[in-house]
PDB file of C-alpha atoms in Angstrom:
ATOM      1  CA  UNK A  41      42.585 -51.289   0.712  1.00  0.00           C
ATOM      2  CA  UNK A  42      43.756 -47.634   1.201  1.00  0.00           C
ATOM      3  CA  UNK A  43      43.863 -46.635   4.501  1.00  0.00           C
ATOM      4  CA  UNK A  44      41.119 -44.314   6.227  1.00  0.00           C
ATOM      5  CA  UNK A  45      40.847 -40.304   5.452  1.00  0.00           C
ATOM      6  CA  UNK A  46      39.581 -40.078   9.217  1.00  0.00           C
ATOM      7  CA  UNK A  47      41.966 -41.835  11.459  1.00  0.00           C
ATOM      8  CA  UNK A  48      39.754 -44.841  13.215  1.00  0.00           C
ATOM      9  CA  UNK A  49      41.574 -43.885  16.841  1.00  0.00           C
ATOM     10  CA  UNK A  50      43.060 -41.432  18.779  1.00  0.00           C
ATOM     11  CA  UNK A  51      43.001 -40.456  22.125  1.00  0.00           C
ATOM     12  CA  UNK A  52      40.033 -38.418  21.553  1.00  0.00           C
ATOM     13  CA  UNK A  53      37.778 -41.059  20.222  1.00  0.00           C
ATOM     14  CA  UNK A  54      38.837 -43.634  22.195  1.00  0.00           C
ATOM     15  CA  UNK A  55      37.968 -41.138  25.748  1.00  0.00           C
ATOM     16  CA  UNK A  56      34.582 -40.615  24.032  1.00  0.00           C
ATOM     17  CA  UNK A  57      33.839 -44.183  23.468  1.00  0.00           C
ATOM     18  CA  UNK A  58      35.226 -45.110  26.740  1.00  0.00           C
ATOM     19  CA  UNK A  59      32.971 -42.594  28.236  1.00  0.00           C
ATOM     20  CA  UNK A  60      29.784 -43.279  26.575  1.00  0.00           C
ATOM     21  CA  UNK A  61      30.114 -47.221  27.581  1.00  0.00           C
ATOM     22  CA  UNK A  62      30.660 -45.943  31.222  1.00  0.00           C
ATOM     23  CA  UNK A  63      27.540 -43.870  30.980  1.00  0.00           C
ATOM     24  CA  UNK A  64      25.715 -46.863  29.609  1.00  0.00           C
ATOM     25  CA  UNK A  65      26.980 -49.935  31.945  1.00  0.00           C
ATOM     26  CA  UNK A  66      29.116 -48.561  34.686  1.00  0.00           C
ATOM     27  CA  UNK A  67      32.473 -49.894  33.146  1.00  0.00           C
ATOM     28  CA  UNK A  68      33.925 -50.333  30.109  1.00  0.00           C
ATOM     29  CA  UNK A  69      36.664 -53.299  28.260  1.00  0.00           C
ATOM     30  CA  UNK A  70      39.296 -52.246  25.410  1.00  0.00           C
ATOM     31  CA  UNK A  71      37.744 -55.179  23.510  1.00  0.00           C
ATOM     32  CA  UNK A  72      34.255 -53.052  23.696  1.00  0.00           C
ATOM     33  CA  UNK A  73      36.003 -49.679  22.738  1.00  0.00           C
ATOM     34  CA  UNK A  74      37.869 -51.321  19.746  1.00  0.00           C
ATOM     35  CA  UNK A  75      34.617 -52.996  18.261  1.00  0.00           C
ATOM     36  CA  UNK A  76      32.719 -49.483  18.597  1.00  0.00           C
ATOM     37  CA  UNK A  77      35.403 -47.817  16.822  1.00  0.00           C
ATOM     38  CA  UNK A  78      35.640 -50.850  14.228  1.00  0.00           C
ATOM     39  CA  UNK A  79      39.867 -51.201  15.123  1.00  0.00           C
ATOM     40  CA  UNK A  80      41.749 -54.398  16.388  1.00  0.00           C
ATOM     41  CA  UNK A  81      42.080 -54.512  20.634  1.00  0.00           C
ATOM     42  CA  UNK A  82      45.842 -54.041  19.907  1.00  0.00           C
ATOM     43  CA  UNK A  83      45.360 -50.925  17.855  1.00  0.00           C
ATOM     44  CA  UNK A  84      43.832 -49.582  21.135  1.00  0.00           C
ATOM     45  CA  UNK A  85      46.997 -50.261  22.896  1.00  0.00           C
ATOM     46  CA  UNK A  86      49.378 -48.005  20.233  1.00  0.00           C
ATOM     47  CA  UNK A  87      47.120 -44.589  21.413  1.00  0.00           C
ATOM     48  CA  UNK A  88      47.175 -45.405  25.563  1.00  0.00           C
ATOM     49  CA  UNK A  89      48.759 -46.338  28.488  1.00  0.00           C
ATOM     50  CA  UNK A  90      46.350 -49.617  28.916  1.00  0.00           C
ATOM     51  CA  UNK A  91      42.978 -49.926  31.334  1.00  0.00           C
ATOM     52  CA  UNK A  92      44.647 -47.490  33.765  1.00  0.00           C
ATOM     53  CA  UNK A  93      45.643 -44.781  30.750  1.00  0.00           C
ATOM     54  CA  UNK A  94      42.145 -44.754  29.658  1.00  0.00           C
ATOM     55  CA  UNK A  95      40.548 -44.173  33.249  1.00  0.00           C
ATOM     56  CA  UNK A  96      42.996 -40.933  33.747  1.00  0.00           C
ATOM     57  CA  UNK A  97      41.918 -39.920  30.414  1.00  0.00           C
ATOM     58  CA  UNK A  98      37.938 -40.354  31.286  1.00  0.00           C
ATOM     59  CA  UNK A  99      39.219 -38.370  34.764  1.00  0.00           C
ATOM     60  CA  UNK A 100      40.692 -35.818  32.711  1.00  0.00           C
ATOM     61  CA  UNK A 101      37.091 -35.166  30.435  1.00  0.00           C
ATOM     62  CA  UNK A 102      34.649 -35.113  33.557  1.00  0.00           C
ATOM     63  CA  UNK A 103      36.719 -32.799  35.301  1.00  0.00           C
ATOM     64  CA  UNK A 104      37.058 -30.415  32.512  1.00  0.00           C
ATOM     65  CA  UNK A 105      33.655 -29.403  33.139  1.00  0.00           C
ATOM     66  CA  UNK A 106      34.728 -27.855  36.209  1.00  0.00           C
ATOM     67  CA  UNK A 107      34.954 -24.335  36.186  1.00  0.00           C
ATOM     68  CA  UNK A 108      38.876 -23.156  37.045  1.00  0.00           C
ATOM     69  CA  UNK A 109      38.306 -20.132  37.515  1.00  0.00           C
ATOM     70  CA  UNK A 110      36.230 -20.883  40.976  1.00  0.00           C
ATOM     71  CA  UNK A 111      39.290 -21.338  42.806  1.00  0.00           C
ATOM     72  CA  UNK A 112      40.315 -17.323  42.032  1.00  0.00           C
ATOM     73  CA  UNK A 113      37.435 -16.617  44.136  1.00  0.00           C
ATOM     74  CA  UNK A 114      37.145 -14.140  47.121  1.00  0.00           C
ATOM     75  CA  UNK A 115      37.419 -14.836  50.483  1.00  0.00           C
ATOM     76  CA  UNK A 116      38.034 -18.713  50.321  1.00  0.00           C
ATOM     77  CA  UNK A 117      35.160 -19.910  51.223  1.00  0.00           C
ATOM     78  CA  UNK A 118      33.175 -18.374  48.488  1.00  0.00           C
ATOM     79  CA  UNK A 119      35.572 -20.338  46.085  1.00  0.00           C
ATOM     80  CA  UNK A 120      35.267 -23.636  48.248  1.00  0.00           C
ATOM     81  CA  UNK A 121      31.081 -23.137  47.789  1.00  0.00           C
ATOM     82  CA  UNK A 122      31.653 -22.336  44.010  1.00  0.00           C
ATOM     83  CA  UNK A 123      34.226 -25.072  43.465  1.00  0.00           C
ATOM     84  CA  UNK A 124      31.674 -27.830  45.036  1.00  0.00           C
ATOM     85  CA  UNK A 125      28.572 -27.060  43.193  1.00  0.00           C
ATOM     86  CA  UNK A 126      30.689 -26.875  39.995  1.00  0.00           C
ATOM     87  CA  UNK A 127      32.345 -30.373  40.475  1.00  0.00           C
ATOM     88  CA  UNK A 128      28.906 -31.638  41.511  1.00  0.00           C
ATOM     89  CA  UNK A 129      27.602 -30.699  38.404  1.00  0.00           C
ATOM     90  CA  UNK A 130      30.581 -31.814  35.973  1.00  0.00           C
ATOM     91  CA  UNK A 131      30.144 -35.509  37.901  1.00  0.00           C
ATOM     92  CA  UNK A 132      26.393 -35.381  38.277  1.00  0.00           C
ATOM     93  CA  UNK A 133      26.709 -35.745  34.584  1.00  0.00           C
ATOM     94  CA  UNK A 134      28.131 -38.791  34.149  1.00  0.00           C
ATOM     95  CA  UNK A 135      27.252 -40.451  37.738  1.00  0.00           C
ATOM     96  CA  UNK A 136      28.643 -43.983  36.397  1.00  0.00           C
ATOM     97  CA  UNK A 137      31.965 -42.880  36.432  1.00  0.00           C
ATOM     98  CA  UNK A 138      32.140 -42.100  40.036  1.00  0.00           C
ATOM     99  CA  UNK A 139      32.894 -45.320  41.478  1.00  0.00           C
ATOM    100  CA  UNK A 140      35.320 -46.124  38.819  1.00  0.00           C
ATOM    101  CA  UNK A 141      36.916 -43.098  39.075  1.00  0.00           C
ATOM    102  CA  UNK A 142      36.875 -42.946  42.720  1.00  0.00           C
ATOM    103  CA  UNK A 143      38.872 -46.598  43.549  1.00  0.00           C
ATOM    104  CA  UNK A 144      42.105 -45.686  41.326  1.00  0.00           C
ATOM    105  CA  UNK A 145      44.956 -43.541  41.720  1.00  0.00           C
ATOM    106  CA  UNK A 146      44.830 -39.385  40.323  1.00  0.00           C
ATOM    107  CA  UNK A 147      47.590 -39.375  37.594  1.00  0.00           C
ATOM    108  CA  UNK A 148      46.386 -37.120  35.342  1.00  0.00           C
ATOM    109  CA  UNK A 149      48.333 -33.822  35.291  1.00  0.00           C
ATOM    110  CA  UNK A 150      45.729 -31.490  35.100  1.00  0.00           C
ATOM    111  CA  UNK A 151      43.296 -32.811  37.562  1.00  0.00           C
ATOM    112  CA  UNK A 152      46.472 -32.823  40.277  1.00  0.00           C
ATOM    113  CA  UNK A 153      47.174 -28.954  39.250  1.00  0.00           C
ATOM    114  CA  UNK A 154      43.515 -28.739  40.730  1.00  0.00           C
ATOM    115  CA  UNK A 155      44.518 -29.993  43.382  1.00  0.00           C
ATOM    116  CA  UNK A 156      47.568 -27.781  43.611  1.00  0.00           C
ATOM    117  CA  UNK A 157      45.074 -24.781  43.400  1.00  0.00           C
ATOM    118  CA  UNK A 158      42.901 -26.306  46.457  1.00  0.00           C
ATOM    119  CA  UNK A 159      45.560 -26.959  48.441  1.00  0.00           C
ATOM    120  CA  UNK A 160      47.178 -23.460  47.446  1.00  0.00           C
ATOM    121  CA  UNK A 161      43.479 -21.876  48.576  1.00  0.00           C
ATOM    122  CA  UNK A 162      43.435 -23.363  51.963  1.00  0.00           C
ATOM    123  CA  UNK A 163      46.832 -22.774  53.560  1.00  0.00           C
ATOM    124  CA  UNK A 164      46.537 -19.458  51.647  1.00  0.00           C
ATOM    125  CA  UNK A 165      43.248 -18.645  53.777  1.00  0.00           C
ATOM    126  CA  UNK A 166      45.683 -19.940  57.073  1.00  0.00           C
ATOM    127  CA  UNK A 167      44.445 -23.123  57.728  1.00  0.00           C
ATOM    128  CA  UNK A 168      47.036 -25.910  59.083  1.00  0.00           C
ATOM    129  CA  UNK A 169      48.508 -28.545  56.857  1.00  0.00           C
ATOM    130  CA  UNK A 170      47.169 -31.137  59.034  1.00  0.00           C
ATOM    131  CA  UNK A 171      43.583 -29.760  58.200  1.00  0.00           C
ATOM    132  CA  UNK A 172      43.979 -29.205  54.383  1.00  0.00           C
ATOM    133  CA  UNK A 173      43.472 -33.202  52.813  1.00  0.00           C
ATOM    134  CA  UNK A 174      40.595 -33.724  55.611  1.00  0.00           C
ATOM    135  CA  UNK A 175      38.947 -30.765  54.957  1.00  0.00           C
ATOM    136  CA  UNK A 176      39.522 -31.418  50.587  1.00  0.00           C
ATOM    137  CA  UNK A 177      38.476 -34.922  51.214  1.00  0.00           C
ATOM    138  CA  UNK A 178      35.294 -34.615  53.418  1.00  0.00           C
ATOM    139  CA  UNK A 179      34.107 -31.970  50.664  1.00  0.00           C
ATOM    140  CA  UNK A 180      34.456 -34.488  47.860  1.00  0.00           C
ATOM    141  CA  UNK A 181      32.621 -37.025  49.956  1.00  0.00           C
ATOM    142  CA  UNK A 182      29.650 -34.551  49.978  1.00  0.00           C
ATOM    143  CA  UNK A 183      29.804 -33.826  46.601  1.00  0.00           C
ATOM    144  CA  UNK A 184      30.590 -36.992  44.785  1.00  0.00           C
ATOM    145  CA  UNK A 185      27.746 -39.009  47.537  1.00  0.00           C
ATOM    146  CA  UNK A 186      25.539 -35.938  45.965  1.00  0.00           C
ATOM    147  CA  UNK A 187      26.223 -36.287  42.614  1.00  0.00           C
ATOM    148  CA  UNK A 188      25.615 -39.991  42.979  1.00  0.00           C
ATOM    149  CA  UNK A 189      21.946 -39.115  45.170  1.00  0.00           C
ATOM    150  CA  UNK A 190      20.794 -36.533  42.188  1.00  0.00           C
ATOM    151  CA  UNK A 191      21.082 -39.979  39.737  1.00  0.00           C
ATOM    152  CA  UNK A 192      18.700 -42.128  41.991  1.00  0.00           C
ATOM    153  CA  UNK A 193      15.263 -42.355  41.806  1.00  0.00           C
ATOM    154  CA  UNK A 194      13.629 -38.906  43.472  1.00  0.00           C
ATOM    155  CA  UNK A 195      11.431 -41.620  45.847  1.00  0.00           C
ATOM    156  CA  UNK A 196      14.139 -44.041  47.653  1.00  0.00           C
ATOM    157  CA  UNK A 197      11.773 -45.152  50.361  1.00  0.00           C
ATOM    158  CA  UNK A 198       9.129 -47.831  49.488  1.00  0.00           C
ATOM    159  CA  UNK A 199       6.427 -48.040  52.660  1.00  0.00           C
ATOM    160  CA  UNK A 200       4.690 -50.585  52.948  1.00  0.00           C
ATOM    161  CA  UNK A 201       1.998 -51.561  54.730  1.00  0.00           C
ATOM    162  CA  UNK A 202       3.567 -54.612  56.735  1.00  0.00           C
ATOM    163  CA  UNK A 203       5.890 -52.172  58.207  1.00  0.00           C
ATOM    164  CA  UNK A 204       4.170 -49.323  59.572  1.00  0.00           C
ATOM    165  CA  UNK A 205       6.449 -46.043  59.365  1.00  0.00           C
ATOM    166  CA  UNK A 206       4.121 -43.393  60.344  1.00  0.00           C
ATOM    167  CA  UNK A 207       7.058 -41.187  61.289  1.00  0.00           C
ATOM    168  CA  UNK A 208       9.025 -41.724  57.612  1.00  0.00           C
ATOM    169  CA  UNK A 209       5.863 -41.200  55.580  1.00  0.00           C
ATOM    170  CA  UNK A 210       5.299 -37.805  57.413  1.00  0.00           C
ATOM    171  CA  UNK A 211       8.751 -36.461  57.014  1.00  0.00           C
ATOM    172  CA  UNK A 212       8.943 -37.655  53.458  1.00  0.00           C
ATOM    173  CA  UNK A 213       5.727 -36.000  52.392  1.00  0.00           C
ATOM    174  CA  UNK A 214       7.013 -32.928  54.077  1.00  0.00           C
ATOM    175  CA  UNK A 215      10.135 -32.773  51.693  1.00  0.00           C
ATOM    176  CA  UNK A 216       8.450 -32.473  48.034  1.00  0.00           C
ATOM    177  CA  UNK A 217      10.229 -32.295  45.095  1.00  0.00           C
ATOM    178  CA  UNK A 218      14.139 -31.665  44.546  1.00  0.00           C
ATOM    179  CA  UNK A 219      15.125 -33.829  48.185  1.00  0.00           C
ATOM    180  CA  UNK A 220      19.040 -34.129  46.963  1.00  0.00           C
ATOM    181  CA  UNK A 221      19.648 -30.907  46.092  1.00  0.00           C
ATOM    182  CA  UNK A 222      18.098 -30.196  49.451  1.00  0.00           C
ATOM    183  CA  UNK A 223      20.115 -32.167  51.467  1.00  0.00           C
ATOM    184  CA  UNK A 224      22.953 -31.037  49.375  1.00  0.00           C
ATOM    185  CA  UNK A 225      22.724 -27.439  50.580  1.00  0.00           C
ATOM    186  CA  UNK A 226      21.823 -28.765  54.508  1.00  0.00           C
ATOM    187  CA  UNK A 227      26.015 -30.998  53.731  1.00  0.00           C
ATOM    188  CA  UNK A 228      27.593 -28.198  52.423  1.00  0.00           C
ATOM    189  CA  UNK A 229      26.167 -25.728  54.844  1.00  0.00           C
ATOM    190  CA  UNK A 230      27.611 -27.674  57.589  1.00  0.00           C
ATOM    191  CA  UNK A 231      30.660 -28.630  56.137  1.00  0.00           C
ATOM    192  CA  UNK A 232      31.663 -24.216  55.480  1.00  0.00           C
ATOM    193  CA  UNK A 233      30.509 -23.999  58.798  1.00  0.00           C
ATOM    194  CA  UNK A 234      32.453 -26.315  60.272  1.00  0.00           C
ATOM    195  CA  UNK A 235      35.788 -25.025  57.783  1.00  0.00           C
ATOM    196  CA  UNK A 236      35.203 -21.616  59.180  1.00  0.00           C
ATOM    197  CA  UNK A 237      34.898 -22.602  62.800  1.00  0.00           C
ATOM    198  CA  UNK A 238      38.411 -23.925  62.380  1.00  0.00           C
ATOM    199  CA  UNK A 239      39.321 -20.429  61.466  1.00  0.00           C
ATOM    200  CA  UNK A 240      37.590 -19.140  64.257  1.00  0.00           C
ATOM    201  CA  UNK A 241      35.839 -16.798  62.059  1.00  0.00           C
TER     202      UNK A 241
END
């Protein structure tokens, strides 16, 4: 039997795959990305760097939905806002990812040049070193917990009538529609306020 026209695996297909299983389940095996691609579990092996490989490659796709050029932005914290709500969005897409994403190491090259380019931003704008990773951190927490809140179900509060909650059922009438991309603006809001206040600007 000849061999394919279309190669069955590359790096490309096998991110995909990986990807799509992630989107589906939350994880994702070699095993399950060799049967979708119709290879051998070894043949996997020949194209990565094992489990860990693939995860820096899904890292590498999500991310490349994040605009670059947000970080050329002027004053800095007009490319800090633009920078969050454009991560938000590239991981709001695939939500499933986060947490597997989130527990392992950055390797990937391109998402640590990111990184580079915060950091760069920041000390640029004359923040202290000791306030850069906190500051880079905390606004990752508020995105990626956003990105994760725009994936749940709009109503996350089930009242019931065993346990009155007057008070709840009040305030979440009040909200209406679109309540994380509400509370997204009141996290970011506070965390530019709080950046700038170390400036003292």
């Amino acid at each position: 039997m000849g061999r394919p026209r279309t190669p069955l695996l590359d790096r490309e297909r096998i991110t995909t795959t990986a990807l799509q299983l992630v989107d589906e389940q939350g994880d994702f095996s070699v095993p399950q990305i060799a049967r979708r691609l119709g290879a051998q579990t070894g043949s996997v092996y020949h194209h990565v760097d094992g489990r860990e490989g693939i995860v820096e490659l899904l890292r590498e796709r999500v991310t490349e939905a994040i605009d670059p050029g947000t970080l050329d932005l002027v004053p800095w914290d007009t490319a800090l806002e633009a920078w969050a709500r454009s991560y938000r969005a590239a991981f709001a897409a695939h939500p499933k990812a986060i947490p597997l994403l989130m527990t392992s190491p950055v390797r990937a090259p391109r998402v640590l040049e990111q990184y580079e380019r915060a950091v760069s931003l920041l000390l640029a704008a004359g923040f202290a070193p000791g306030e850069v990773m906190p500051l880079i951190i905390a606004l990752e927490n508020l995105v990626l917990g956003s990105a994760l809140d725009l994936a749940a179900p709009e109503t996350m509060w089930e009242l019931t009538e065993h346990t009155p909650t007057p008070r709840l059922a009040e305030a979440l009438a009040a909200v209406g529609e679109g309540r994380a991309d509400r509370a997204f603006e009141v996290g970011l809001a506070g965390f530019l306020g709080h950046a700038r206040a170390l400036l003292g600007t």
